[in-house]
Amino acid sequence: MHEDNLSRADLSRDELGLETLAIRAGHLRGAEQEHGEPIYTTSSFVYGSAAEAAAKFGGDEAGNIYSRFTNPTVRFFEERLAAMEGGERCVATSSGMAAIMSTVLALLESGDEIVASRSIFGSSVSLFTKYFGKLGITTRFVELGDLDAWREAITPATKLLFAETPSNPLSEIGDIAALAEIAHEHNAWLAIDNCFCTPALQRPLTLGADIVIHSATKYLDGQGRTLGGAVVGSHALMEEVFGVVRTCGPCLSPFNAWVFLKGLETLNIRMQAHCARALDLAHWLEVHPGVERVHYSGLESHPQHALAKQQQKAFGAVLGVVIKGGREGAWSVVDATRILSITGNLGDVKTTITHPATTTHGRLSDEQKAAAGIEEGMIRIAVGLEDLEDIKRDLARGLDRLVG
Ligand SMILES: *Cc1c(COP(=O)(O)O)cnc(C)c1O
């Protein structure tokens, strides 16, 4: 019998490459012998008898019950992503924010503390300070790359270290193995938001992290179609996260899970193509007279280039580019584009351009922006998969005008 489900015990995922797992892991072929992964659009599941229903509800027998917490298409996605990240189990969520919320609700309680890198996603900052703060969970923010600052911020109440690496939009790198060591010395967990790298470039669990968090909305989908998220880690931790998703309800729809399954199948080659274009564009921008500075860990000029090279397979596809002429210069480059999309999203085949100081980071005070390195002249480019020459020409329109 030919088995399709690589997560079964008799087919060890350890022996298979990431590309194979991305395409083959997770799908348990059904009675119809379908080749593609089906979308199970059903809210509930039926039982052969009252005894079977009782056994499944009671947890004595595994099986599908209700799609808030057991849906086959969602499970296919969870098993595939868990295999790719090298984790024991994955819990899918309705968005990346839901993944972070569910993790903290599951593992922390009032009085516990979080230490997080300062440059995390804007909504993550709000979630930590405003909403977790309300529950009595406090967060200290530190520089991603300053290991001493992490150590100093930890107290006996610290339960979770949370980092996003590379950071957005400055492409700062956090040393995952070192952060894991610090976390474990203090009986805390390390969670890494792996949105910018994906398992195609970086696998935090293999470097010692305890939890990987995803906004699947970005590169896992890869074509800007749907919202979703995921948490990956050990059986014990994920059982707690699963409990939150099951009870509180921020679950992933089977349709979105199917979109992500298809996205994962091409993730490796898409990430290679994104990164190759981004590196080429970064080199081109770095020497353009209209550009002051390019923040991209793939450049030799980046202070953490060596760490990025050691920790990641490639450098991601998000560039922070400081344009000459402050806000006026930056806006003129944004407004001169004809192909690039002016939007805050990223992880799409379409290249996007945004002015962080007035959009994604617009809620920060001037001091907070200065501390975060968000200059008025900075634009963020999330490099897509269009013809690179067209992307360059689109940016040159505004840049060339700046230098006369
Ligand atoms: C987008 C994003 C999130 C939030 O994900 P949603 O799917 O939009 O809820 C979290 N972290 C990072 C790094 C992101 O880019």
Coordinates of C-alpha atoms and ligand atoms in Angstrom, one line a residue:
M1 CA 0.0 0.0 0.0
H2 CA 1.4 3.4 -1.0
E3 CA 1.3 5.8 1.9
D4 CA 0.9 9.5 1.3
N5 CA 1.1 10.6 4.9
L6 CA 4.7 11.3 5.7
S7 CA 3.8 12.2 9.3
R8 CA 3.0 8.5 10.0
A9 CA 5.5 6.8 12.2
D10 CA 6.6 4.4 9.5
L11 CA 7.8 7.2 7.3
S12 CA 10.4 9.2 9.2
R13 CA 10.3 12.9 8.3
D14 CA 13.9 13.1 9.5
E15 CA 15.1 11.3 6.4
L16 CA 13.3 13.7 3.9
G17 CA 14.4 17.0 2.6
L18 CA 12.5 20.2 3.2
E19 CA 11.4 20.4 -0.4
T20 CA 9.9 16.9 -0.2
L21 CA 8.1 17.7 3.1
A22 CA 6.7 20.9 1.7
I23 CA 5.0 18.9 -1.0
R24 CA 4.3 15.6 0.6
A25 CA 3.9 15.9 4.3
G26 CA 0.5 16.0 6.1
H27 CA -2.0 14.8 3.5
L28 CA -3.8 11.6 4.6
R29 CA -5.4 10.4 1.4
G30 CA -9.1 9.6 1.7
A31 CA -11.4 6.9 0.4
E32 CA -11.7 8.8 -3.0
Q33 CA -7.9 8.3 -3.6
E34 CA -7.6 12.0 -4.5
H35 CA -4.2 13.2 -5.5
G36 CA -4.6 16.9 -4.4
E37 CA -5.4 17.9 -0.9
P38 CA -9.2 18.2 -0.5
I39 CA -11.0 21.1 1.3
Y40 CA -13.3 19.7 4.0
T41 CA -16.0 22.3 4.1
T42 CA -18.0 20.9 7.0
S43 CA -18.6 22.3 10.5
S44 CA -19.2 19.0 12.2
F45 CA -18.5 15.3 11.7
V46 CA -20.9 12.3 12.3
Y47 CA -20.4 9.1 14.2
G48 CA -21.4 5.5 13.6
S49 CA -22.9 5.0 17.0
A50 CA -23.7 6.7 20.3
A51 CA -20.7 4.9 21.8
E52 CA -18.4 6.2 19.1
A53 CA -19.6 9.8 19.7
A54 CA -19.1 9.3 23.4
A55 CA -15.5 8.0 23.0
K56 CA -14.6 10.8 20.6
F57 CA -16.0 13.6 22.8
G58 CA -14.4 12.0 25.9
G59 CA -11.0 12.0 24.2
D60 CA -10.7 8.2 24.4
E61 CA -10.7 7.9 20.7
A62 CA -9.0 10.2 18.2
G63 CA -11.1 11.7 15.4
N64 CA -12.9 14.7 14.0
I65 CA -15.5 16.3 16.1
Y66 CA -16.1 19.9 15.1
S67 CA -14.1 22.2 12.8
R68 CA -13.2 24.8 15.4
F69 CA -10.6 22.3 16.6
T70 CA -10.6 19.3 14.3
N71 CA -10.7 19.7 10.6
P72 CA -8.8 17.5 8.2
T73 CA -7.6 20.2 5.8
V74 CA -6.4 22.3 8.7
R75 CA -4.7 19.3 10.1
F76 CA -2.9 18.6 6.8
F77 CA -1.5 22.2 6.9
E78 CA -0.5 21.8 10.6
E79 CA 1.3 18.5 10.0
R80 CA 3.1 19.9 6.9
L81 CA 4.3 23.0 8.6
A82 CA 5.3 21.1 11.8
A83 CA 7.4 18.8 9.6
M84 CA 9.0 21.7 7.8
E85 CA 9.9 23.5 11.0
G86 CA 11.1 20.3 12.6
G87 CA 8.6 20.6 15.4
E88 CA 6.5 17.9 17.1
R89 CA 3.2 19.7 16.6
C90 CA 1.6 22.7 15.0
V91 CA -1.6 24.5 15.9
A92 CA -3.1 26.7 13.1
T93 CA -4.9 30.0 13.9
S94 CA -7.0 32.5 12.1
S95 CA -4.2 35.0 11.8
G96 CA -0.6 35.7 12.9
M97 CA -1.9 37.9 15.7
A98 CA -4.2 35.1 16.8
A99 CA -1.1 32.8 16.9
I100 CA 0.7 35.2 19.3
M101 CA -2.4 35.8 21.4
S102 CA -3.1 32.1 21.8
T103 CA 0.5 31.3 22.7
V104 CA 0.6 33.8 25.5
L105 CA -2.9 33.0 26.8
A106 CA -1.9 29.4 26.9
L107 CA 1.4 29.6 28.6
L108 CA 1.4 32.7 30.8
E109 CA -0.7 34.1 33.6
S110 CA -1.2 37.3 35.6
G111 CA 2.1 38.3 37.2
D112 CA 4.3 36.7 34.5
E113 CA 6.6 38.7 32.4
I114 CA 7.7 38.8 28.8
V115 CA 10.9 40.2 27.4
A116 CA 10.6 41.1 23.7
S117 CA 12.7 42.7 21.0
R118 CA 11.8 46.3 20.5
S119 CA 11.5 46.0 16.7
I120 CA 8.6 43.5 16.6
F121 CA 5.5 43.9 14.4
G122 CA 3.5 47.0 15.4
S123 CA 0.3 45.1 16.4
S124 CA 2.4 42.7 18.5
V125 CA 3.6 45.7 20.5
S126 CA 0.0 46.8 21.0
L127 CA -1.0 43.3 21.9
F128 CA 1.7 43.0 24.5
T129 CA 1.5 46.4 26.1
K130 CA -2.3 47.1 26.0
Y131 CA -4.1 43.7 26.0
F132 CA -1.6 41.5 27.9
G133 CA -0.9 44.4 30.2
K134 CA -4.6 44.4 31.1
L135 CA -4.3 40.8 32.2
G136 CA -1.3 41.6 34.4
I137 CA 1.3 40.2 32.1
T138 CA 4.0 42.9 31.6
T139 CA 6.5 43.2 28.8
R140 CA 10.0 44.7 28.7
F141 CA 11.4 45.7 25.3
V142 CA 15.1 45.4 24.5
E143 CA 17.4 45.7 21.5
L144 CA 17.2 42.5 19.5
G145 CA 21.0 42.2 19.1
D146 CA 22.0 43.2 22.6
L147 CA 22.3 39.9 24.6
D148 CA 23.3 41.7 27.8
A149 CA 20.1 43.8 27.6
W150 CA 18.0 40.6 27.3
R151 CA 19.8 39.1 30.4
E152 CA 19.3 42.3 32.4
A153 CA 15.6 42.5 31.5
I154 CA 14.9 39.0 32.8
T155 CA 13.5 38.7 36.4
P156 CA 12.3 35.6 38.3
A157 CA 8.8 36.3 36.9
T158 CA 10.0 36.1 33.2
K159 CA 8.3 33.2 31.4
L160 CA 8.8 34.1 27.8
L161 CA 11.4 35.6 25.5
F162 CA 9.9 36.8 22.2
A163 CA 11.8 37.9 19.2
E164 CA 11.4 38.6 15.5
T165 CA 14.5 38.0 13.4
P166 CA 15.3 39.5 11.0
S167 CA 13.6 42.7 12.2
N168 CA 11.4 44.9 10.1
P169 CA 12.4 47.1 8.4
L170 CA 16.0 47.4 9.6
S171 CA 16.9 43.7 9.0
E172 CA 18.6 43.4 12.4
I173 CA 19.5 39.8 13.4
G174 CA 18.8 38.1 16.7
D175 CA 21.2 35.3 17.7
I176 CA 18.6 32.5 18.1
A177 CA 20.9 29.9 19.7
A178 CA 22.2 32.5 22.2
L179 CA 18.7 33.7 23.1
A180 CA 17.6 30.1 23.6
E181 CA 20.5 29.6 26.0
I182 CA 19.6 32.7 28.0
A183 CA 15.9 31.7 28.1
H184 CA 16.7 28.2 29.3
E185 CA 19.1 29.4 32.0
H186 CA 16.2 31.4 33.4
N187 CA 13.5 28.7 33.0
A188 CA 11.8 30.7 30.3
W189 CA 10.7 29.8 26.8
L190 CA 12.0 31.4 23.6
A191 CA 9.4 32.1 20.9
I192 CA 10.6 33.3 17.5
D193 CA 8.3 35.0 15.0
N194 CA 9.6 33.3 11.8
C195 CA 7.4 35.2 9.4
F196 CA 10.2 36.9 7.4
C197 CA 12.4 33.9 6.9
T198 CA 10.0 30.9 6.9
P199 CA 11.4 27.4 7.4
A200 CA 12.8 27.6 3.9
L201 CA 15.5 30.0 5.3
Q202 CA 15.6 29.5 9.0
R203 CA 14.4 26.8 11.4
P204 CA 14.5 28.3 15.0
L205 CA 13.5 25.0 16.7
T206 CA 16.7 23.4 15.4
L207 CA 18.7 26.3 17.0
G208 CA 17.1 25.8 20.4
A209 CA 13.9 27.9 20.3
D210 CA 10.9 26.4 22.0
I211 CA 8.1 28.0 19.9
V212 CA 7.9 29.2 16.3
I213 CA 5.1 31.6 15.4
H214 CA 3.9 32.4 11.9
S215 CA 1.8 34.9 10.1
A216 CA 0.9 32.5 7.3
T217 CA -0.6 35.5 5.6
K218 CA 2.8 36.5 4.3
Y219 CA 5.2 34.1 2.6
L220 CA 3.5 30.8 3.5
D221 CA 0.6 31.9 1.3
G222 CA 2.9 34.0 -0.9
Q223 CA 0.3 35.5 -3.1
G224 CA -1.5 37.9 -0.8
R225 CA -4.8 36.0 -0.7
T226 CA -5.7 34.9 2.8
L227 CA -5.1 35.5 6.5
G228 CA -3.9 32.8 8.8
G229 CA -1.3 31.9 11.4
A230 CA 0.4 29.0 13.2
V231 CA 2.3 28.0 16.3
V232 CA 4.8 25.2 16.2
G233 CA 6.6 23.4 19.2
S234 CA 6.6 20.4 21.4
H235 CA 3.6 18.2 22.1
A236 CA 3.3 19.5 25.6
L237 CA 3.4 23.2 24.8
M238 CA 1.1 22.8 21.7
E239 CA -1.5 20.9 23.7
E240 CA -1.9 24.1 25.8
V241 CA -2.1 26.3 22.7
F242 CA -4.5 23.9 21.2
G243 CA -6.7 24.2 24.3
V244 CA -6.9 28.0 23.8
V245 CA -7.8 27.7 20.1
R246 CA -10.3 25.0 20.8
T247 CA -12.0 27.0 23.6
C248 CA -11.6 30.6 22.5
G249 CA -12.1 30.0 18.8
P250 CA -9.4 31.8 16.8
C251 CA -9.3 28.9 14.4
L252 CA -8.2 28.7 10.8
S253 CA -10.8 28.1 8.0
P254 CA -10.3 24.9 5.9
F255 CA -10.3 27.0 2.8
N256 CA -7.4 29.2 4.0
A257 CA -5.6 26.1 5.2
W258 CA -5.8 24.7 1.7
V259 CA -4.4 28.0 0.2
F260 CA -1.5 27.7 2.6
L261 CA -0.9 24.0 1.7
K262 CA -0.6 25.0 -1.9
G263 CA 1.6 27.9 -0.9
L264 CA 4.0 25.6 1.1
E265 CA 4.5 23.4 -2.0
T266 CA 6.3 26.3 -3.8
L267 CA 7.7 28.0 -0.7
N268 CA 11.3 26.9 -1.2
I269 CA 11.7 28.1 -4.8
R270 CA 9.7 31.2 -4.1
M271 CA 11.9 32.2 -1.2
Q272 CA 15.1 31.5 -3.3
A273 CA 13.7 33.8 -6.0
H274 CA 12.6 36.5 -3.6
C275 CA 16.0 36.5 -1.9
A276 CA 18.0 36.6 -5.1
R277 CA 16.0 39.6 -6.3
A278 CA 16.3 41.4 -3.0
L279 CA 20.1 40.9 -2.8
D280 CA 20.6 42.2 -6.3
L281 CA 18.3 45.2 -5.6
A282 CA 20.1 45.9 -2.4
H283 CA 23.5 46.1 -4.2
W284 CA 22.0 48.3 -6.9
L285 CA 20.4 50.7 -4.3
E286 CA 23.4 50.8 -2.1
V287 CA 25.5 52.6 -4.8
H288 CA 22.6 54.8 -6.1
P289 CA 23.4 58.5 -5.5
G290 CA 19.8 59.1 -4.3
V291 CA 20.2 56.5 -1.5
E292 CA 21.8 57.2 1.8
R293 CA 21.9 53.7 3.2
V294 CA 20.4 50.3 2.7
H295 CA 19.5 48.0 5.7
Y296 CA 19.7 44.4 4.5
S297 CA 21.6 41.6 6.2
G298 CA 22.7 40.2 2.9
L299 CA 25.0 43.2 2.4
E300 CA 28.6 42.9 3.6
S301 CA 28.1 46.4 5.1
H302 CA 25.5 45.1 7.5
P303 CA 27.0 44.8 11.0
Q304 CA 25.5 41.3 11.5
H305 CA 26.1 39.9 8.0
A306 CA 28.1 37.0 9.4
L307 CA 25.4 36.0 11.9
A308 CA 22.7 36.2 9.3
K309 CA 24.8 34.0 7.0
Q310 CA 25.4 31.4 9.8
Q311 CA 21.8 31.4 10.9
Q312 CA 19.8 31.7 7.7
K313 CA 20.0 30.0 4.3
A314 CA 19.5 33.4 2.6
F315 CA 18.7 36.9 3.7
G316 CA 15.0 37.4 3.2
A317 CA 13.3 39.9 0.8
V318 CA 12.6 43.0 2.9
L319 CA 14.8 46.1 2.5
G320 CA 14.9 49.3 4.6
V321 CA 16.2 52.0 2.3
V322 CA 17.1 55.5 3.5
I323 CA 16.4 58.0 0.7
K324 CA 18.2 61.3 0.5
G325 CA 16.0 64.3 1.4
G326 CA 14.1 63.0 4.4
R327 CA 10.3 62.4 4.2
E328 CA 10.0 64.5 1.1
G329 CA 12.6 62.4 -0.7
A330 CA 11.1 59.2 0.5
W331 CA 7.5 60.1 -0.5
S332 CA 8.7 61.3 -3.9
V333 CA 10.2 57.9 -4.6
V334 CA 7.1 56.1 -3.4
D335 CA 4.8 58.4 -5.5
A336 CA 6.9 58.0 -8.6
T337 CA 6.4 54.2 -8.8
R338 CA 4.0 52.8 -11.4
I339 CA 4.4 49.1 -10.8
L340 CA 5.1 48.7 -7.1
S341 CA 2.1 48.5 -4.8
I342 CA 1.9 51.2 -2.1
T343 CA 0.8 49.0 0.8
G344 CA 2.0 47.8 4.1
N345 CA 1.7 44.1 3.3
L346 CA 4.6 41.9 2.4
G347 CA 5.4 38.3 1.5
D348 CA 3.6 38.6 -1.8
V349 CA 4.7 38.0 -5.4
K350 CA 3.8 41.7 -5.9
T351 CA 6.6 44.0 -4.8
T352 CA 5.3 46.5 -2.1
I353 CA 6.6 49.8 -1.1
T354 CA 5.8 51.8 2.1
H355 CA 6.9 54.7 4.2
P356 CA 7.2 53.1 7.7
A357 CA 7.4 56.5 9.6
T358 CA 3.9 57.5 8.5
T359 CA 2.3 54.1 8.1
T360 CA 3.4 50.8 9.9
H361 CA 5.2 52.8 12.5
G362 CA 3.1 56.0 12.4
R363 CA 1.7 55.4 15.9
L364 CA 5.1 55.7 17.5
S365 CA 6.2 59.0 19.1
D366 CA 9.2 60.7 17.6
E367 CA 11.4 59.3 20.4
Q368 CA 10.1 55.8 19.9
K369 CA 10.8 56.2 16.1
A370 CA 14.3 57.4 16.8
A371 CA 14.9 54.5 19.2
A372 CA 13.6 52.0 16.7
G373 CA 15.7 53.5 13.9
I374 CA 12.7 54.5 11.8
E375 CA 14.0 57.6 9.9
E376 CA 11.8 60.0 8.0
G377 CA 13.7 59.2 4.8
M378 CA 13.3 55.5 5.1
I379 CA 11.2 53.4 2.7
R380 CA 10.5 49.7 3.0
I381 CA 10.6 47.5 0.0
A382 CA 9.3 43.9 0.2
V383 CA 10.7 42.5 -3.0
G384 CA 8.3 40.3 -5.0
L385 CA 8.8 38.2 -8.1
E386 CA 8.4 40.6 -11.0
D387 CA 11.2 41.1 -13.5
L388 CA 13.9 42.8 -11.5
E389 CA 14.7 45.2 -14.2
D390 CA 11.2 46.5 -14.1
I391 CA 11.4 47.0 -10.3
K392 CA 14.7 48.9 -10.7
R393 CA 13.2 51.1 -13.4
D394 CA 10.2 51.8 -11.2
L395 CA 12.4 52.9 -8.3
A396 CA 14.8 54.8 -10.6
R397 CA 12.0 57.1 -11.8
G398 CA 11.9 58.8 -8.4
L399 CA 15.5 58.3 -7.4
D400 CA 17.0 59.8 -10.5
R401 CA 14.9 62.8 -10.2
L402 CA 16.2 63.4 -6.6
V403 CA 19.8 63.6 -7.8
G404 CA 18.8 65.8 -10.8
Ligands
LIG1 C1 1.9 40.4 9.6 C2 2.7 40.0 10.7 C3 2.1 39.5 11.9 C4 0.7 39.5 12.1 O1 0.1 38.5 11.2 P1 -1.4 38.7 10.7 O2 -1.6 37.4 9.9 O3 -1.5 39.9 9.9 O4 -2.3 38.7 11.9 C5 3.0 39.1 13.0 N1 4.3 39.2 12.9 C6 4.9 39.6 11.7 C7 6.4 39.6 11.7 C8 4.2 40.0 10.6 O5 4.8 40.5 9.6

